[in-house]
XYZ file of C-alpha atoms in Angstrom:
503
model
C -30.032 -24.567 20.608
C -28.350 -21.985 18.283
C -26.490 -18.910 19.219
C -25.458 -16.145 16.676
C -22.884 -13.452 16.375
C -21.177 -11.710 13.554
C -17.550 -11.291 12.491
C -15.697 -9.876 9.391
C -13.577 -11.755 6.857
C -11.182 -9.774 4.783
C -10.416 -10.639 1.170
C -7.772 -8.106 0.350
C -9.159 -4.763 1.714
C -12.723 -5.809 1.029
C -14.519 -6.901 4.166
C -17.371 -9.421 4.231
C -19.772 -9.864 7.089
C -19.644 -13.491 8.382
C -22.617 -14.879 10.266
C -21.299 -17.114 13.120
C -23.772 -19.780 14.163
C -23.186 -22.182 17.038
C -25.383 -25.238 17.403
C -25.426 -27.386 20.588
C -26.628 -30.887 20.199
C -27.243 -33.553 22.859
C -24.662 -35.942 21.521
C -21.176 -37.095 22.169
C -19.142 -33.954 23.214
C -17.050 -32.455 20.383
C -16.223 -29.126 18.670
C -16.273 -28.645 14.975
C -15.866 -25.433 12.862
C -17.142 -25.460 9.261
C -17.174 -22.820 6.575
C -13.647 -22.859 4.975
C -11.574 -21.952 8.023
C -7.774 -21.940 7.654
C -5.372 -23.715 10.119
C -5.060 -20.805 12.438
C -8.894 -20.444 12.562
C -9.213 -24.209 13.309
C -6.968 -23.796 16.264
C -9.416 -21.267 17.695
C -11.313 -24.378 19.190
C -8.642 -24.725 21.818
C -8.287 -21.000 22.405
C -12.042 -20.511 22.774
C -12.478 -23.503 25.132
C -9.646 -22.318 27.444
C -10.794 -18.669 27.375
C -14.311 -19.643 28.401
C -13.086 -21.740 31.327
C -10.663 -19.003 32.447
C -13.502 -16.500 32.423
C -15.507 -18.449 35.027
C -18.092 -19.532 32.416
C -19.366 -23.076 31.956
C -18.173 -24.883 28.801
C -21.208 -26.752 27.248
C -20.867 -30.508 27.438
C -22.499 -30.906 24.048
C -21.704 -31.567 20.425
C -20.800 -28.082 19.279
C -20.875 -27.143 15.602
C -19.825 -23.665 14.571
C -20.764 -22.563 11.008
C -19.085 -19.564 9.364
C -21.486 -18.272 6.685
C -21.157 -17.767 3.747
C -19.470 -21.134 3.609
C -17.974 -20.445 0.212
C -15.793 -17.504 1.473
C -12.322 -18.470 2.855
C -11.755 -17.326 6.466
C -8.239 -16.793 7.771
C -6.558 -15.839 10.964
C -7.658 -15.555 14.622
C -10.020 -12.469 14.229
C -13.130 -14.603 14.630
C -12.178 -16.068 18.083
C -14.346 -13.579 19.915
C -17.394 -14.050 17.698
C -17.159 -17.808 17.995
C -16.973 -17.591 21.814
C -20.037 -15.235 21.988
C -22.091 -17.474 19.640
C -21.391 -20.475 21.851
C -22.188 -18.637 25.058
C -25.411 -17.398 23.525
C -26.396 -20.875 22.453
C -25.712 -22.168 25.991
C -27.879 -19.356 27.490
C -24.939 -17.847 29.362
C -25.322 -14.444 27.691
C -28.354 -12.663 26.244
C -28.757 -14.110 22.709
C -30.616 -11.127 21.313
C -27.969 -8.721 22.589
C -25.150 -10.916 21.250
C -26.607 -11.111 17.748
C -26.740 -7.254 17.365
C -22.959 -6.647 17.165
C -19.940 -7.494 15.085
C -17.075 -9.005 17.120
C -13.392 -8.800 16.252
C -10.530 -10.109 18.427
C -8.209 -13.000 19.290
C -8.617 -14.806 22.576
C -5.828 -15.715 24.926
C -5.940 -18.851 27.074
C -6.565 -16.712 30.034
C -9.571 -15.064 28.561
C -7.788 -11.901 27.467
C -8.906 -10.338 24.155
C -5.822 -9.520 22.143
C -5.346 -7.019 19.343
C -5.589 -8.157 15.703
C -4.487 -6.708 12.345
C -6.853 -5.166 9.786
C -9.305 -3.728 12.309
C -9.775 -0.471 10.396
C -10.967 -2.039 7.091
C -12.970 -4.677 9.074
C -14.848 -1.982 11.079
C -15.345 0.007 7.894
C -16.838 -2.942 6.190
C -19.236 -3.673 9.159
C -20.362 0.009 9.188
C -20.902 -0.049 5.395
C -22.967 -3.234 5.711
C -25.273 -1.489 8.297
C -23.773 -3.074 11.451
C -22.707 -0.055 13.417
C -22.174 -1.833 16.804
C -18.665 -3.239 16.796
C -16.783 -4.896 19.754
C -12.998 -4.779 19.406
C -9.937 -5.492 21.602
C -8.891 -2.575 23.798
C -5.644 -2.373 21.875
C -7.463 -1.754 18.706
C -9.927 0.798 20.119
C -8.197 3.939 18.798
C -7.957 2.437 15.282
C -11.590 1.340 15.259
C -12.875 4.741 16.324
C -11.343 6.310 13.204
C -14.238 4.860 11.235
C -17.190 7.321 11.025
C -20.562 5.934 11.929
C -19.252 2.999 13.995
C -20.286 2.563 17.641
C -17.209 0.942 19.082
C -17.053 -0.998 22.372
C -13.550 -1.993 23.543
C -13.052 -4.968 25.850
C -9.910 -6.429 27.379
C -11.335 -9.811 28.333
C -14.094 -12.282 27.432
C -15.376 -11.989 31.018
C -15.804 -8.226 30.601
C -17.731 -8.858 27.399
C -19.992 -11.543 29.036
C -20.857 -9.065 31.747
C -21.868 -6.487 29.179
C -24.002 -9.150 27.573
C -25.895 -9.909 30.893
C -23.720 -12.478 32.726
C -22.789 -10.994 36.092
C -20.795 -14.056 37.184
C -18.141 -13.811 34.533
C -14.541 -13.391 35.769
C -12.289 -10.776 34.310
C -8.927 -11.842 32.853
C -6.298 -11.841 35.530
C -3.632 -10.528 33.189
C -4.073 -6.976 31.791
C -3.504 -6.696 28.122
C -1.360 -3.822 26.860
C -2.005 -1.783 23.707
C -1.583 -2.904 20.162
C 1.806 -4.041 19.030
C 4.229 -1.214 18.293
C 3.846 0.012 14.703
C 6.686 -0.592 12.275
C 8.139 2.472 10.706
C 6.836 3.007 7.143
C 9.936 4.725 5.872
C 12.904 6.944 6.914
C 12.408 10.568 7.738
C 12.305 12.386 4.375
C 15.013 14.923 5.110
C 15.130 18.291 3.456
C 15.991 19.186 -0.126
C 18.355 21.813 1.148
C 20.651 18.978 2.243
C 21.316 18.314 -1.545
C 24.105 20.396 -2.868
C 24.269 21.080 -6.570
C 22.369 18.585 -8.827
C 20.195 21.288 -10.386
C 19.092 18.937 -13.137
C 18.179 16.046 -10.775
C 16.407 18.434 -8.416
C 14.394 19.736 -11.350
C 13.512 16.209 -12.441
C 12.374 15.380 -8.857
C 10.156 18.414 -8.748
C 8.472 17.674 -12.127
C 8.015 14.036 -11.054
C 6.371 15.076 -7.761
C 4.169 17.681 -9.551
C 2.626 15.158 -11.963
C 3.025 11.850 -10.075
C 5.516 10.577 -12.616
C 7.901 7.583 -12.293
C 11.630 8.385 -12.107
C 14.889 6.546 -13.028
C 18.204 7.988 -11.986
C 21.563 6.619 -13.150
C 24.781 7.926 -11.590
C 27.989 6.810 -9.848
C 27.992 5.827 -6.165
C 27.854 8.849 -3.929
C 26.390 11.452 -6.262
C 23.184 11.756 -4.258
C 20.671 9.392 -5.879
C 19.481 7.844 -2.645
C 19.387 11.229 -0.909
C 17.241 12.701 -3.646
C 14.811 9.694 -3.684
C 14.471 9.816 0.158
C 13.132 13.356 -0.149
C 10.512 12.630 -2.827
C 7.729 11.921 -0.342
C 8.383 15.214 1.386
C 7.507 17.096 -1.799
C 4.074 15.403 -2.161
C 0.968 17.009 -0.766
C -1.126 15.448 2.065
C -3.408 12.566 1.122
C -7.046 13.282 0.492
C -9.607 11.606 2.819
C -10.229 8.594 0.547
C -6.540 7.932 0.023
C -5.825 8.405 3.734
C -8.430 5.823 4.642
C -7.112 3.318 2.017
C -3.516 3.769 2.937
C -4.297 3.519 6.634
C -6.346 0.290 5.851
C -3.439 -1.350 4.006
C -0.972 -0.506 6.866
C -3.506 -1.756 9.483
C -3.630 -5.113 7.635
C 0.187 -5.190 7.554
C 0.633 -4.184 11.225
C 2.625 -1.067 10.223
C 0.097 1.522 11.467
C 0.253 3.467 14.677
C -3.434 4.294 15.640
C -2.428 6.836 18.212
C -1.434 9.220 15.318
C -4.781 8.920 13.584
C -5.257 8.393 9.876
C -2.093 8.364 7.814
C -2.241 11.711 5.907
C 1.374 11.842 4.663
C 2.255 9.695 1.575
C 4.107 6.547 2.558
C 7.663 5.784 1.520
C 8.800 2.128 0.879
C 12.364 1.110 0.031
C 12.658 -2.720 -0.017
C 16.166 -4.321 -0.204
C 17.212 -5.747 -3.520
C 17.162 -9.203 -1.960
C 13.395 -8.981 -1.532
C 11.294 -11.740 -3.155
C 8.391 -11.140 -5.652
C 5.945 -11.993 -2.914
C 7.480 -9.324 -0.660
C 7.193 -6.722 -3.345
C 3.802 -7.371 -4.850
C 2.246 -9.503 -2.124
C 1.690 -13.185 -1.573
C 1.117 -15.976 0.842
C -1.070 -19.022 1.083
C -4.878 -18.952 1.207
C -5.661 -15.306 0.578
C -2.466 -13.335 -0.135
C -1.231 -10.474 1.965
C -0.214 -7.078 0.564
C 3.407 -6.375 -0.459
C 5.558 -3.236 -0.648
C 3.746 -1.865 -3.687
C 0.475 -1.745 -1.765
C 2.092 -0.227 1.296
C 3.527 2.426 -1.027
C 0.011 3.249 -2.453
C -0.485 6.975 -2.917
C 3.264 7.382 -2.001
C 6.659 6.378 -3.158
C 8.265 3.020 -3.911
C 12.026 3.376 -4.043
C 14.191 0.546 -5.519
C 17.849 1.416 -4.885
C 20.438 -0.565 -6.883
C 17.569 -1.517 -9.179
C 19.582 -3.798 -11.527
C 20.394 -6.011 -8.461
C 16.789 -6.938 -8.107
C 15.853 -10.248 -9.795
C 14.428 -9.658 -13.276
C 11.328 -11.641 -12.343
C 10.657 -9.270 -9.444
C 11.090 -6.144 -11.531
C 8.808 -7.432 -14.226
C 5.981 -8.022 -11.663
C 5.727 -4.216 -11.462
C 4.677 -3.735 -15.081
C 1.018 -4.442 -14.667
C 0.524 -2.537 -11.390
C 2.252 0.522 -12.971
C -0.468 0.612 -15.635
C -3.560 -0.381 -13.617
C -2.857 1.060 -10.164
C -3.839 -2.087 -8.379
C -2.745 -5.687 -7.966
C -4.955 -8.753 -7.947
C -3.395 -11.834 -6.349
C -4.990 -15.103 -7.263
C -4.716 -18.169 -5.121
C -6.540 -21.541 -5.168
C -8.936 -20.341 -2.396
C -9.772 -16.971 -3.960
C -8.415 -13.676 -5.108
C -7.267 -10.621 -3.079
C -7.370 -7.162 -4.664
C -5.105 -4.462 -3.228
C -4.425 -0.861 -4.331
C -0.971 -0.144 -5.872
C -1.029 3.365 -7.318
C 2.507 4.358 -6.402
C 5.307 6.501 -7.760
C 8.237 4.305 -8.685
C 11.726 5.739 -8.211
C 14.604 3.603 -9.512
C 18.275 4.256 -8.879
C 21.173 2.493 -10.581
C 24.966 2.708 -11.127
C 26.045 3.266 -14.709
C 27.924 -0.021 -14.723
C 28.812 -2.881 -12.311
C 31.865 -1.213 -10.852
C 29.989 2.188 -10.748
C 32.997 4.176 -11.868
C 31.960 4.988 -15.434
C 32.197 8.714 -16.033
C 33.938 9.371 -12.722
C 36.936 11.685 -13.246
C 40.235 10.259 -12.017
C 38.829 6.717 -11.507
C 39.238 3.942 -14.133
C 36.110 1.927 -14.967
C 36.998 -1.806 -15.085
C 33.840 -2.854 -16.885
C 33.781 -3.995 -20.551
C 30.991 -2.562 -22.890
C 29.317 -5.939 -22.725
C 29.311 -6.008 -18.944
C 27.865 -2.518 -18.871
C 25.126 -3.350 -21.373
C 24.222 -6.564 -19.504
C 24.024 -4.709 -16.223
C 21.573 -2.150 -17.332
C 19.759 -4.660 -19.478
C 18.504 -6.256 -16.253
C 15.909 -3.537 -16.374
C 13.661 -4.698 -19.191
C 12.628 -2.521 -22.044
C 8.928 -2.826 -21.229
C 9.580 -1.768 -17.661
C 11.724 1.246 -18.634
C 9.150 2.238 -21.213
C 6.733 2.809 -18.349
C 9.078 5.253 -16.596
C 8.196 8.826 -17.469
C 11.520 10.569 -16.476
C 15.048 8.953 -16.960
C 18.040 11.100 -16.076
C 21.791 10.830 -15.529
C 23.001 12.192 -12.152
C 26.498 13.687 -12.526
C 29.044 13.817 -9.630
C 28.914 16.973 -7.471
C 31.829 19.399 -7.865
C 33.489 21.275 -5.094
C 31.790 24.515 -4.257
C 28.298 23.353 -5.164
C 25.700 25.529 -3.551
C 22.850 24.508 -1.290
C 19.486 24.279 -3.028
C 16.024 25.314 -2.034
C 14.349 23.806 1.030
C 11.634 21.149 0.722
C 8.901 23.604 1.846
C 9.616 25.987 -1.056
C 9.607 23.182 -3.633
C 6.512 21.461 -2.063
C 4.641 24.701 -2.305
C 5.261 24.893 -6.070
C 4.323 21.200 -6.388
C 1.107 21.873 -4.479
C 0.117 24.684 -6.819
C 0.896 22.588 -9.818
C -1.273 19.693 -8.505
C -4.053 22.049 -7.788
C -3.942 23.428 -11.303
C -4.081 19.867 -12.752
C -6.910 18.819 -10.400
C -8.948 21.839 -11.505
C -8.244 21.229 -15.197
C -9.150 17.469 -14.876
C -12.260 17.969 -12.782
C -14.960 15.644 -13.938
C -12.581 13.313 -15.863
C -11.943 10.822 -13.006
C -8.188 11.867 -13.047
C -6.451 14.115 -10.596
C -2.779 14.142 -11.644
C -1.162 14.399 -14.932
C 0.442 10.831 -14.826
C -3.100 9.299 -14.952
C -4.366 11.165 -18.046
C -5.463 9.121 -21.060
C -3.960 9.353 -24.516
C -7.126 10.551 -26.185
C -7.378 13.527 -23.751
C -3.725 14.394 -24.332
C -3.993 14.485 -28.119
C -7.267 16.453 -27.958
C -6.026 19.112 -25.513
C -2.306 19.583 -26.281
C -1.755 22.551 -28.571
C -1.022 21.613 -32.207
C 2.565 22.972 -32.419
C 3.454 21.166 -29.153
C 1.838 17.939 -30.260
C 3.827 18.149 -33.621
C 7.124 18.345 -31.776
C 6.274 15.240 -29.792
C 4.998 13.289 -32.796
C 8.197 14.150 -34.666
C 10.134 12.232 -31.915
C 7.801 9.265 -32.436
C 8.396 9.359 -36.253
C 12.210 9.498 -35.624
C 12.002 6.416 -33.408
C 13.187 8.309 -30.327
C 10.089 7.261 -28.292
C 7.469 4.569 -28.433
C 3.716 5.316 -28.709
C 3.535 4.813 -24.873
C 6.618 7.005 -24.485
C 4.910 9.758 -26.522
C 1.916 9.764 -24.238
C 4.151 9.771 -21.105
C 6.272 12.629 -22.470
C 3.151 14.699 -23.064
C 2.028 14.014 -19.515
C 5.437 15.296 -18.224
C 5.012 18.355 -20.459
C 1.693 19.135 -18.886
C 3.402 18.902 -15.434
C 6.163 21.288 -16.542
C 3.428 23.674 -17.741
C 1.627 23.489 -14.441
C 4.804 24.293 -12.510
C 5.373 27.298 -14.814
C 1.726 28.461 -14.348
C 0.897 28.295 -18.103
C -2.494 26.930 -19.309
C -0.916 24.368 -21.709
C 2.536 23.176 -22.618
C 4.465 24.985 -25.343
C 6.997 23.403 -27.776
C 9.932 24.266 -25.380
C 8.195 22.465 -22.496
C 7.552 19.333 -24.691
C 11.269 19.351 -25.678
C 12.184 19.510 -21.956
C 9.843 16.599 -21.239
C 11.463 14.568 -24.095
C 14.874 15.453 -22.726
C 13.923 14.239 -19.253
C 12.820 10.890 -20.754
C 15.803 10.189 -22.889
C 18.814 9.995 -20.550
C 22.144 10.169 -22.193
C 20.494 10.478 -25.625
C 19.083 6.935 -25.198
């Protein structure tokens, strides 16, 4: 006797349909799960057995073998509990086998038969729909999230007994304990605040606007209290809403991390992540045993990753950012397979000018030696800084500094600049200036402007990568100004934004 159901196994954000087969043999009773299950999935044997008994259903006194196919794909977590229970009940003839085999089942079982919410439902349901399995059964607490997927026919259940009744067993008992909604979502960042809160800092505000317009990375150096963190926290407020594809991807990542509130619908605002400098490399880029989970850089996809007190981060952690900054994704390899996550984020770094932070502060004596100062900023490696498009010094604010423009006014200019770039780059596969390739830049930048930039390369002021990044910034400045291409003056401004303090 064989019963069948289907589940989804996630490898990164990619979902794979898993055929769950339950075989009942007339042999010494036992329960075995095969098909590369991890420890938490192996424990589902006890959860499923207790849930079936608590639901008023008969547990088969047989040798039960559950196969999760394809057997070469690692399966993790408790998401397959519900599919395993349905396959066993179908094999035992306690639910309609044909009806059970038509759907994909997602959910963790409680010992009382309750079906509990799980993470990653959005990408899992999307994978099921893409594979042609539109009928999906999910926990009640994940229903709102699952129904965000177009083309999916979602059935939400709160208990195994309720599902058994839907599959033709009128004698199943509903779970005695009602299950609440999904676990409360974790905040994905502080409220962005308004740019009008920032007084003075015209140069830093300009750099922030240019960075937002072109999707450029930003590095700010200044004494404590000059407003670096305040400026960085307002970056995401300048960015336009996510397009549909990015919204689905970002929502899928946060669903997998448990930081998504389904009652608010798809995440359409760019996320903001600000990990503490004590965070490990796994917390930043992702990690874990079996198949790795996403880190801060993936949660910041299509948004902002802010590293305050950047030199305090371990050098190993900072250098893990170099490859994602170039490729826009992170591939985490483990012995059991590889997980691929998106990681196209805007990096914002903030640092003090020296360990004591008082260099350049009027009336305060800096106690750091030149060697200490160099060692402090040298924690940010040259290859990492070379990938930062805009690098500026943030000076202390003087008394009487005026209030700047509000976020709405700046965001409107940023939106127009991004629209101009999107129209210009239509058909190239790029949408913002930070993504543009070197060949396109050299072919489309006016000759006089290109000569100004190449002169800086000849003088050793920028590297070849720095030249390309400065040209991208120049195009963003031109888009903000409403000009069709950057002039020599805009290229010089871009070079100035890259070379903080003449460095």
